[in-house]
């Protein structure tokens, strides 16, 4: 365990489903991130929360909706996804967006 | 052209060999990260460096700021070192820019 826990590890969902990914850290970090990793591509930053406020949204489609209720928890709500959204979704946390990037194990999402 | 280029993309070697993975970047950076991703997805941060050289066990990371180049070396490689190694640079706006990764396979 890295200190960043993601659930579920695997998720298969239909295009009409609504599901949520969860990320939890108890490292005392004040920034949390959602990344998307598609096959053979660099990681793509989706969202950044710093001190529980969203500071970046890198042109992510609205079918992805993040939520950061407190500094330890981050959610990614999913609805009406497309098959091309199938990927590994990684959560990370860091201190002040500078130090100690720690990643979760990821959620392998398959949209059918 | 990507701002962070890694080479090689794939590397297969025999156990015990000395491994070098390279990372070149084209932007001004405040730091460079080397990370390891095992099958199954989890990413582990190996090094963060902004100058010189760092060593941890059999892993060595070097950076040349003037040449905008970093290398990750693995001595006495072992099959458990098989993973994807990712270089990421933090630019002057504290944005992480990611390389595509190098897939390393160490055969027994």
Coordinates of C-alpha atoms in Angstrom, one line a residue:
Chain A
X1 CA 0.0 0.0 0.0
X2 CA 1.3 3.4 -1.0
X3 CA -0.9 5.4 1.3
X4 CA -3.3 6.3 -1.5
X5 CA -6.1 3.8 -1.8
X6 CA -8.4 3.5 -4.8
X7 CA -11.6 1.5 -5.1
X8 CA -12.8 -0.4 -7.0
X9 CA -9.7 -1.9 -8.6
X10 CA -11.7 -3.1 -11.6
X11 CA -15.0 -1.8 -13.0
X12 CA -17.1 -2.8 -16.0
X13 CA -20.0 -0.6 -16.8
X14 CA -22.5 -0.1 -19.5
X15 CA -22.8 3.2 -21.4
X16 CA -26.0 4.1 -19.6
X17 CA -24.7 3.3 -16.1
X18 CA -23.7 5.7 -13.3
X19 CA -20.8 4.8 -11.2
X20 CA -18.2 6.4 -9.0
X21 CA -14.5 5.9 -8.4
X22 CA -13.1 6.6 -4.9
X23 CA -9.7 7.7 -3.8
X24 CA -8.5 8.1 -0.2
X25 CA -5.3 9.3 1.3
X26 CA -4.1 9.8 4.8
X27 CA -0.7 11.2 4.1
X28 CA -1.6 14.7 5.1
X29 CA -1.2 15.9 1.5
X30 CA -3.2 18.9 0.4
X31 CA -3.4 18.3 -3.4
X32 CA -5.2 15.4 -5.1
X33 CA -5.3 14.5 -8.8
X34 CA -7.2 12.3 -11.3
X35 CA -5.2 10.9 -14.2
X36 CA -6.3 8.8 -17.2
X37 CA -3.9 6.3 -18.7
X38 CA -4.8 4.9 -22.0
X39 CA -2.7 2.1 -23.7
X40 CA 0.7 3.3 -24.8
X41 CA 0.0 6.9 -24.1
X42 CA 1.4 9.3 -21.5
X43 CA -0.7 9.9 -18.4
X44 CA -3.3 12.6 -19.0
X45 CA -4.1 14.9 -16.1
X46 CA -7.9 15.3 -15.7
X47 CA -8.5 17.2 -12.5
X48 CA -6.5 18.8 -9.8
X49 CA -7.8 19.8 -6.4
X50 CA -5.7 21.9 -4.1
X51 CA -6.9 22.6 -0.6
X52 CA -10.2 21.0 -1.6
X53 CA -10.8 23.5 -4.4
X54 CA -10.6 22.5 -8.1
X55 CA -7.8 24.4 -9.6
X56 CA -7.6 22.7 -13.0
X57 CA -9.9 20.9 -15.4
X58 CA -8.1 19.9 -18.5
X59 CA -10.9 20.1 -20.9
X60 CA -12.4 16.9 -19.6
X61 CA -15.9 15.9 -20.9
X62 CA -18.8 16.6 -18.6
X63 CA -19.6 12.9 -18.3
X64 CA -16.7 12.9 -15.8
X65 CA -17.5 14.8 -12.6
X66 CA -15.1 15.1 -9.8
X67 CA -15.9 15.7 -6.1
X68 CA -13.5 16.5 -3.3
X69 CA -15.5 16.6 0.0
X70 CA -12.4 17.0 2.1
X71 CA -8.6 16.8 1.8
X72 CA -8.5 13.1 2.3
X73 CA -11.1 12.0 -0.2
X74 CA -11.6 12.4 -3.9
X75 CA -14.3 10.9 -6.1
X76 CA -14.8 10.7 -9.9
X77 CA -18.4 10.3 -10.8
X78 CA -19.1 8.7 -14.2
X79 CA -22.2 8.7 -16.3
X80 CA -23.1 7.9 -19.9
X81 CA -19.5 7.0 -20.7
X82 CA -18.3 5.9 -24.1
X83 CA -16.2 2.8 -25.0
X84 CA -13.2 5.0 -25.6
X85 CA -13.3 6.1 -22.0
X86 CA -12.0 2.6 -21.1
X87 CA -8.6 3.1 -19.4
X88 CA -6.8 3.0 -16.2
X89 CA -7.8 5.8 -13.9
X90 CA -5.1 6.8 -11.4
X91 CA -5.5 9.0 -8.3
X92 CA -2.5 10.7 -6.8
X93 CA -1.8 13.1 -4.0
X94 CA 1.1 15.5 -3.2
X95 CA 2.1 18.2 -0.8
X96 CA 1.7 21.7 -2.3
X97 CA 1.7 20.3 -5.8
X98 CA 5.5 20.1 -5.5
X99 CA 6.6 17.2 -3.4
X100 CA 5.9 13.6 -2.6
X101 CA 3.7 12.5 -5.5
X102 CA 2.1 9.3 -4.3
X103 CA -0.1 7.2 -6.6
X104 CA -2.9 4.8 -6.0
X105 CA -3.0 1.4 -7.7
X106 CA -5.6 2.7 -10.1
X107 CA -9.1 1.6 -11.3
X108 CA -9.2 -0.4 -14.5
X109 CA -12.4 0.8 -16.2
X110 CA -14.0 -1.0 -19.1
X111 CA -17.1 0.6 -20.8
X112 CA -19.2 -1.9 -22.7
Chain B
X1 CA 6.9 16.2 -30.9
X2 CA 6.4 15.4 -27.3
X3 CA 8.0 17.7 -24.7
X4 CA 9.3 14.6 -22.9
X5 CA 10.8 11.9 -24.9
X6 CA 11.9 8.5 -23.5
X7 CA 14.2 6.0 -25.1
X8 CA 14.0 3.2 -25.7
X9 CA 10.3 2.5 -25.8
X10 CA 10.9 -1.2 -25.1
X11 CA 13.9 -2.9 -23.7
X12 CA 14.5 -6.6 -23.1
X13 CA 17.7 -7.7 -21.3
X14 CA 19.1 -10.7 -19.5
X15 CA 19.3 -10.9 -15.7
X16 CA 22.4 -9.2 -14.4
X17 CA 22.8 -6.7 -17.2
X18 CA 23.3 -3.0 -16.6
X19 CA 20.2 -1.1 -17.8
X20 CA 20.0 2.5 -19.0
X21 CA 16.8 4.4 -19.8
X22 CA 17.0 7.9 -21.2
X23 CA 14.7 10.9 -20.9
X24 CA 15.1 14.1 -22.9
X25 CA 12.9 17.2 -22.4
X26 CA 12.5 20.5 -24.2
X27 CA 11.0 22.7 -21.5
X28 CA 12.4 24.5 -18.6
X29 CA 11.9 22.4 -15.5
X30 CA 11.9 22.7 -11.7
X31 CA 12.3 19.0 -11.1
X32 CA 12.3 15.6 -12.9
X33 CA 10.6 12.5 -11.6
X34 CA 11.3 8.8 -12.4
X35 CA 8.5 6.5 -11.6
X36 CA 7.9 2.7 -11.9
X37 CA 4.6 1.1 -13.0
X38 CA 4.1 -2.6 -12.5
X39 CA 1.6 -4.7 -14.4
X40 CA -1.7 -4.1 -12.7
X41 CA -1.2 -0.3 -12.7
X42 CA 0.2 0.9 -9.5
X43 CA 2.8 3.7 -9.9
X44 CA 5.6 4.2 -7.5
X45 CA 7.8 7.3 -7.3
X46 CA 11.5 6.3 -7.5
X47 CA 13.3 9.6 -7.6
X48 CA 12.7 13.3 -7.8
X49 CA 15.8 15.3 -8.8
X50 CA 16.7 18.7 -10.0
X51 CA 20.4 18.4 -10.3
X52 CA 23.2 15.8 -10.1
X53 CA 22.7 12.2 -9.2
X54 CA 20.7 10.1 -6.7
X55 CA 21.1 6.5 -5.8
X56 CA 18.7 4.1 -4.1
X57 CA 19.8 0.5 -3.9
X58 CA 20.5 -0.7 -7.4
X59 CA 18.9 2.3 -9.0
X60 CA 20.8 5.4 -10.0
X61 CA 19.2 8.6 -11.6
X62 CA 21.2 11.4 -13.1
X63 CA 20.3 14.7 -14.6
X64 CA 22.1 17.1 -16.8
X65 CA 20.2 20.4 -16.7
X66 CA 22.2 22.1 -19.5
X67 CA 21.6 19.2 -21.9
X68 CA 18.0 18.7 -20.7
X69 CA 18.6 15.0 -20.3
X70 CA 18.2 12.4 -17.5
X71 CA 19.1 8.8 -17.3
X72 CA 17.9 6.0 -15.0
X73 CA 20.3 3.1 -14.5
X74 CA 19.7 -0.3 -13.0
X75 CA 22.7 -2.3 -11.9
X76 CA 22.6 -6.1 -11.6
X77 CA 19.1 -6.2 -13.1
X78 CA 16.7 -8.8 -11.9
X79 CA 13.4 -10.1 -13.3
X80 CA 11.5 -8.3 -10.6
X81 CA 12.7 -5.0 -12.1
X82 CA 10.4 -5.7 -15.1
X83 CA 8.0 -2.8 -15.3
X84 CA 7.3 0.4 -17.2
X85 CA 9.6 3.2 -16.2
X86 CA 8.2 6.7 -16.6
X87 CA 9.9 10.0 -16.7
X88 CA 7.9 13.1 -15.8
X89 CA 9.1 16.7 -15.6
X90 CA 7.7 19.5 -13.6
X91 CA 7.7 22.7 -15.6
X92 CA 7.9 26.2 -14.3
X93 CA 4.2 26.3 -13.7
X94 CA 4.4 23.2 -11.5
X95 CA 2.7 21.2 -14.2
X96 CA 3.8 17.6 -14.6
X97 CA 4.6 16.6 -18.2
X98 CA 4.8 12.9 -18.7
X99 CA 6.8 10.7 -21.0
X100 CA 5.2 7.7 -22.6
X101 CA 7.3 5.2 -20.6
X102 CA 9.8 2.5 -21.3
X103 CA 8.7 -1.1 -21.0
X104 CA 11.6 -3.1 -19.4
X105 CA 11.6 -6.9 -19.4
X106 CA 14.4 -8.7 -17.6
X107 CA 14.7 -12.4 -18.6
X108 CA 16.1 -14.9 -16.1

